[in-house]
Amino acid sequence: LRLADEPAPSPPAGPWRSEGPHVGARVVLHFAGVGESEARVVRYLPPSEDEPALWHVEHDDGDEEDLEEDELLAGVAKLEARPADGLQEIDGPFALWRNGPQPRGARDPPLGLPAAREALLAAQAAIGPEPLAAGVGDPSPAEESAGERVGEPPAAAPPAAAGEAAWQAAVRAASSGAECGALLLQLEAALWSYLC
C-alpha cells in the first residue's frame, strides 16, 4: 500500500482554506535525534484577533501537523538551502548510514568459521558471565531440531562444561559450523535456565 493510494485525510475543522499563502509549497522540517522530514503545505488558517496564522502540512510519511509562520518559513528556507544533488545531512540513529568516509579502523566483516566463533563470543559477552556461571549443558536431541525450539525454552540438560571460561575455550576450539551451532544452543539453554 502506497501513501498515494490512501484516502485523503479529512480537513481540519474550522475556517481552513485550501488556497492562500504558501499552500502547495514544500518544506523540510528537522526533528532532533531523527533527521529531516519533507512535507507539503495543504491548508492555511488566516490569523484571528487572538491567534496567529497557521499552515497545515502533510509529511511524506503520512504524519500531519500545524505550523506557525516562523516554523513554516524556516522549513521553506531549509528546502531552498539543500544542495543541488538533493542529498541531506542526517543526525541521530540514522547517522551511521550517512554518505561519508568510513571511520578509521573499519574493515570487512570476517567470513566463515572465524566469523561464527567471533559472533558467538560477542553474543556471550553481551549477555554477561552470569548465565554460564552454573555451567552449560549439551544440547538435547530436541534442541538440535530447530523446528521444535521456536518460541519455547530449550530442554534442560546435565552440565557438560563448568562456566564461562570452559564455554569460551570450546568456542575457540570449534572446528565446524555444527560445533558452533551446538555451542549456541548451550548458550541459549544457559540463558533460559538463568532467566527462568
mmCIF file of N, CA, C and O in Angstrom, residues 97-135:
data_model
loop_
_atom_site.group_PDB
_atom_site.id
_atom_site.type_symbol
_atom_site.label_atom_id
_atom_site.label_comp_id
_atom_site.label_asym_id
_atom_site.label_seq_id
_atom_site.Cartn_x
_atom_site.Cartn_y
_atom_site.Cartn_z
ATOM 1 N N TRP A 97 24.282 5.592 8.507
ATOM 2 C CA TRP A 97 24.084 5.299 7.101
ATOM 3 C C TRP A 97 24.418 6.489 6.208
ATOM 4 O O TRP A 97 24.232 6.434 5.015
ATOM 5 N N ARG A 98 24.917 7.540 6.781
ATOM 6 C CA ARG A 98 25.215 8.759 6.030
ATOM 7 C C ARG A 98 26.327 8.481 5.014
ATOM 8 O O ARG A 98 27.232 7.706 5.261
ATOM 9 N N ASN A 99 26.225 9.129 3.871
ATOM 10 C CA ASN A 99 27.274 9.013 2.861
ATOM 11 C C ASN A 99 28.467 9.815 3.339
ATOM 12 O O ASN A 99 28.419 11.028 3.375
ATOM 13 N N GLY A 100 29.511 9.170 3.684
ATOM 14 C CA GLY A 100 30.694 9.860 4.158
ATOM 15 C C GLY A 100 31.843 8.883 4.265
ATOM 16 O O GLY A 100 31.693 7.689 4.020
ATOM 17 N N PRO A 101 32.997 9.367 4.653
ATOM 18 C CA PRO A 101 34.149 8.472 4.757
ATOM 19 C C PRO A 101 33.948 7.455 5.875
ATOM 20 O O PRO A 101 33.288 7.732 6.872
ATOM 21 N N GLN A 102 34.508 6.281 5.685
ATOM 22 C CA GLN A 102 34.434 5.237 6.695
ATOM 23 C C GLN A 102 35.300 5.626 7.889
ATOM 24 O O GLN A 102 36.355 6.240 7.725
ATOM 25 N N PRO A 103 34.876 5.290 9.092
ATOM 26 C CA PRO A 103 35.704 5.597 10.255
ATOM 27 C C PRO A 103 37.019 4.821 10.189
ATOM 28 O O PRO A 103 37.095 3.769 9.581
ATOM 29 N N ARG A 104 38.032 5.374 10.832
ATOM 30 C CA ARG A 104 39.331 4.694 10.864
ATOM 31 C C ARG A 104 39.163 3.331 11.514
ATOM 32 O O ARG A 104 38.435 3.170 12.473
ATOM 33 N N GLY A 105 39.864 2.369 10.962
ATOM 34 C CA GLY A 105 39.820 1.025 11.522
ATOM 35 C C GLY A 105 38.677 0.185 10.981
ATOM 36 O O GLY A 105 38.502 -0.948 11.394
ATOM 37 N N ALA A 106 37.883 0.746 10.076
ATOM 38 C CA ALA A 106 36.790 -0.035 9.509
ATOM 39 C C ALA A 106 37.375 -1.168 8.681
ATOM 40 O O ALA A 106 38.388 -1.017 8.013
ATOM 41 N N ARG A 107 36.716 -2.316 8.709
ATOM 42 C CA ARG A 107 37.193 -3.456 7.942
ATOM 43 C C ARG A 107 35.994 -4.276 7.500
ATOM 44 O O ARG A 107 34.904 -4.143 8.036
ATOM 45 N N ASP A 108 36.228 -5.127 6.522
ATOM 46 C CA ASP A 108 35.169 -6.031 6.093
ATOM 47 C C ASP A 108 34.945 -7.062 7.190
ATOM 48 O O ASP A 108 35.896 -7.502 7.856
ATOM 49 N N PRO A 109 33.691 -7.470 7.396
ATOM 50 C CA PRO A 109 33.450 -8.482 8.422
ATOM 51 C C PRO A 109 34.065 -9.814 8.010
ATOM 52 O O PRO A 109 34.124 -10.123 6.826
ATOM 53 N N PRO A 110 34.551 -10.576 8.978
ATOM 54 C CA PRO A 110 35.131 -11.878 8.648
ATOM 55 C C PRO A 110 34.041 -12.827 8.159
ATOM 56 O O PRO A 110 32.868 -12.633 8.433
ATOM 57 N N LEU A 111 34.450 -13.829 7.423
ATOM 58 C CA LEU A 111 33.518 -14.806 6.879
ATOM 59 C C LEU A 111 33.835 -16.192 7.408
ATOM 60 O O LEU A 111 34.931 -16.462 7.878
ATOM 61 N N GLY A 112 32.870 -17.093 7.318
ATOM 62 C CA GLY A 112 33.076 -18.494 7.631
ATOM 63 C C GLY A 112 33.168 -18.787 9.115
ATOM 64 O O GLY A 112 32.583 -18.104 9.956
ATOM 65 N N LEU A 113 33.917 -19.824 9.430
ATOM 66 C CA LEU A 113 34.055 -20.299 10.802
ATOM 67 C C LEU A 113 34.624 -19.239 11.742
ATOM 68 O O LEU A 113 34.125 -19.075 12.856
ATOM 69 N N PRO A 114 35.643 -18.455 11.326
ATOM 70 C CA PRO A 114 36.120 -17.401 12.226
ATOM 71 C C PRO A 114 35.012 -16.406 12.586
ATOM 72 O O PRO A 114 34.927 -15.953 13.728
ATOM 73 N N ALA A 115 34.156 -16.087 11.627
ATOM 74 C CA ALA A 115 33.055 -15.156 11.908
ATOM 75 C C ALA A 115 32.059 -15.773 12.873
ATOM 76 O O ALA A 115 31.526 -15.100 13.757
ATOM 77 N N ALA A 116 31.796 -17.061 12.724
ATOM 78 C CA ALA A 116 30.866 -17.736 13.633
ATOM 79 C C ALA A 116 31.416 -17.741 15.058
ATOM 80 O O ALA A 116 30.690 -17.458 16.014
ATOM 81 N N ARG A 117 32.708 -18.041 15.187
ATOM 82 C CA ARG A 117 33.319 -18.013 16.527
ATOM 83 C C ARG A 117 33.242 -16.607 17.123
ATOM 84 O O ARG A 117 32.893 -16.439 18.291
ATOM 85 N N GLU A 118 33.594 -15.605 16.311
ATOM 86 C CA GLU A 118 33.575 -14.214 16.788
ATOM 87 C C GLU A 118 32.161 -13.799 17.202
ATOM 88 O O GLU A 118 31.965 -13.150 18.237
ATOM 89 N N ALA A 119 31.158 -14.198 16.422
ATOM 90 C CA ALA A 119 29.774 -13.846 16.748
ATOM 91 C C ALA A 119 29.319 -14.523 18.041
ATOM 92 O O ALA A 119 28.619 -13.910 18.858
ATOM 93 N N LEU A 120 29.702 -15.771 18.245
ATOM 94 C CA LEU A 120 29.343 -16.461 19.486
ATOM 95 C C LEU A 120 29.968 -15.777 20.703
ATOM 96 O O LEU A 120 29.297 -15.549 21.714
ATOM 97 N N LEU A 121 31.245 -15.452 20.600
ATOM 98 C CA LEU A 121 31.920 -14.793 21.723
ATOM 99 C C LEU A 121 31.333 -13.401 21.978
ATOM 100 O O LEU A 121 31.175 -12.991 23.135
ATOM 101 N N ALA A 122 30.976 -12.690 20.923
ATOM 102 C CA ALA A 122 30.362 -11.365 21.083
ATOM 103 C C ALA A 122 28.982 -11.486 21.732
ATOM 104 O O ALA A 122 28.620 -10.673 22.593
ATOM 105 N N ALA A 123 28.199 -12.492 21.334
ATOM 106 C CA ALA A 123 26.867 -12.691 21.926
ATOM 107 C C ALA A 123 27.001 -13.010 23.410
ATOM 108 O O ALA A 123 26.270 -12.466 24.247
ATOM 109 N N GLN A 124 27.943 -13.865 23.752
ATOM 110 C CA GLN A 124 28.130 -14.227 25.156
ATOM 111 C C GLN A 124 28.622 -13.027 25.957
ATOM 112 O O GLN A 124 28.179 -12.795 27.073
ATOM 113 N N ALA A 125 29.492 -12.212 25.374
ATOM 114 C CA ALA A 125 29.981 -11.025 26.080
ATOM 115 C C ALA A 125 28.845 -10.045 26.323
ATOM 116 O O ALA A 125 28.784 -9.402 27.376
ATOM 117 N N ALA A 126 27.934 -9.928 25.372
ATOM 118 C CA ALA A 126 26.793 -9.022 25.538
ATOM 119 C C ALA A 126 25.849 -9.516 26.628
ATOM 120 O O ALA A 126 25.251 -8.719 27.354
ATOM 121 N N ILE A 127 25.737 -10.832 26.756
ATOM 122 C CA ILE A 127 24.853 -11.411 27.778
ATOM 123 C C ILE A 127 25.485 -11.297 29.157
ATOM 124 O O ILE A 127 24.806 -11.064 30.143
ATOM 125 N N GLY A 128 26.787 -11.466 29.235
ATOM 126 C CA GLY A 128 27.494 -11.412 30.512
ATOM 127 C C GLY A 128 27.810 -12.802 31.020
ATOM 128 O O GLY A 128 27.328 -13.805 30.489
ATOM 129 N N PRO A 129 28.615 -12.897 32.075
ATOM 130 C CA PRO A 129 29.072 -14.203 32.553
ATOM 131 C C PRO A 129 28.046 -14.960 33.406
ATOM 132 O O PRO A 129 28.168 -16.162 33.594
ATOM 133 N N GLU A 130 27.033 -14.279 33.934
ATOM 134 C CA GLU A 130 26.128 -14.903 34.899
ATOM 135 C C GLU A 130 25.441 -16.174 34.388
ATOM 136 O O GLU A 130 25.412 -17.176 35.103
ATOM 137 N N PRO A 131 24.860 -16.194 33.171
ATOM 138 C CA PRO A 131 24.185 -17.420 32.746
ATOM 139 C C PRO A 131 25.101 -18.637 32.668
ATOM 140 O O PRO A 131 24.660 -19.759 32.884
ATOM 141 N N LEU A 132 26.382 -18.412 32.368
ATOM 142 C CA LEU A 132 27.300 -19.537 32.244
ATOM 143 C C LEU A 132 27.978 -19.901 33.568
ATOM 144 O O LEU A 132 28.700 -20.887 33.631
ATOM 145 N N ALA A 133 27.737 -19.135 34.610
ATOM 146 C CA ALA A 133 28.419 -19.366 35.884
ATOM 147 C C ALA A 133 28.097 -20.738 36.461
ATOM 148 O O ALA A 133 28.949 -21.375 37.073
ATOM 149 N N ALA A 134 26.891 -21.231 36.254
ATOM 150 C CA ALA A 134 26.489 -22.527 36.800
ATOM 151 C C ALA A 134 26.821 -23.669 35.860
ATOM 152 O O ALA A 134 26.537 -24.813 36.164
ATOM 153 N N GLY A 135 27.389 -23.369 34.710
ATOM 154 C CA GLY A 135 27.692 -24.410 33.738
ATOM 155 C C GLY A 135 26.639 -24.443 32.654
ATOM 156 O O GLY A 135 25.556 -23.898 32.782
#
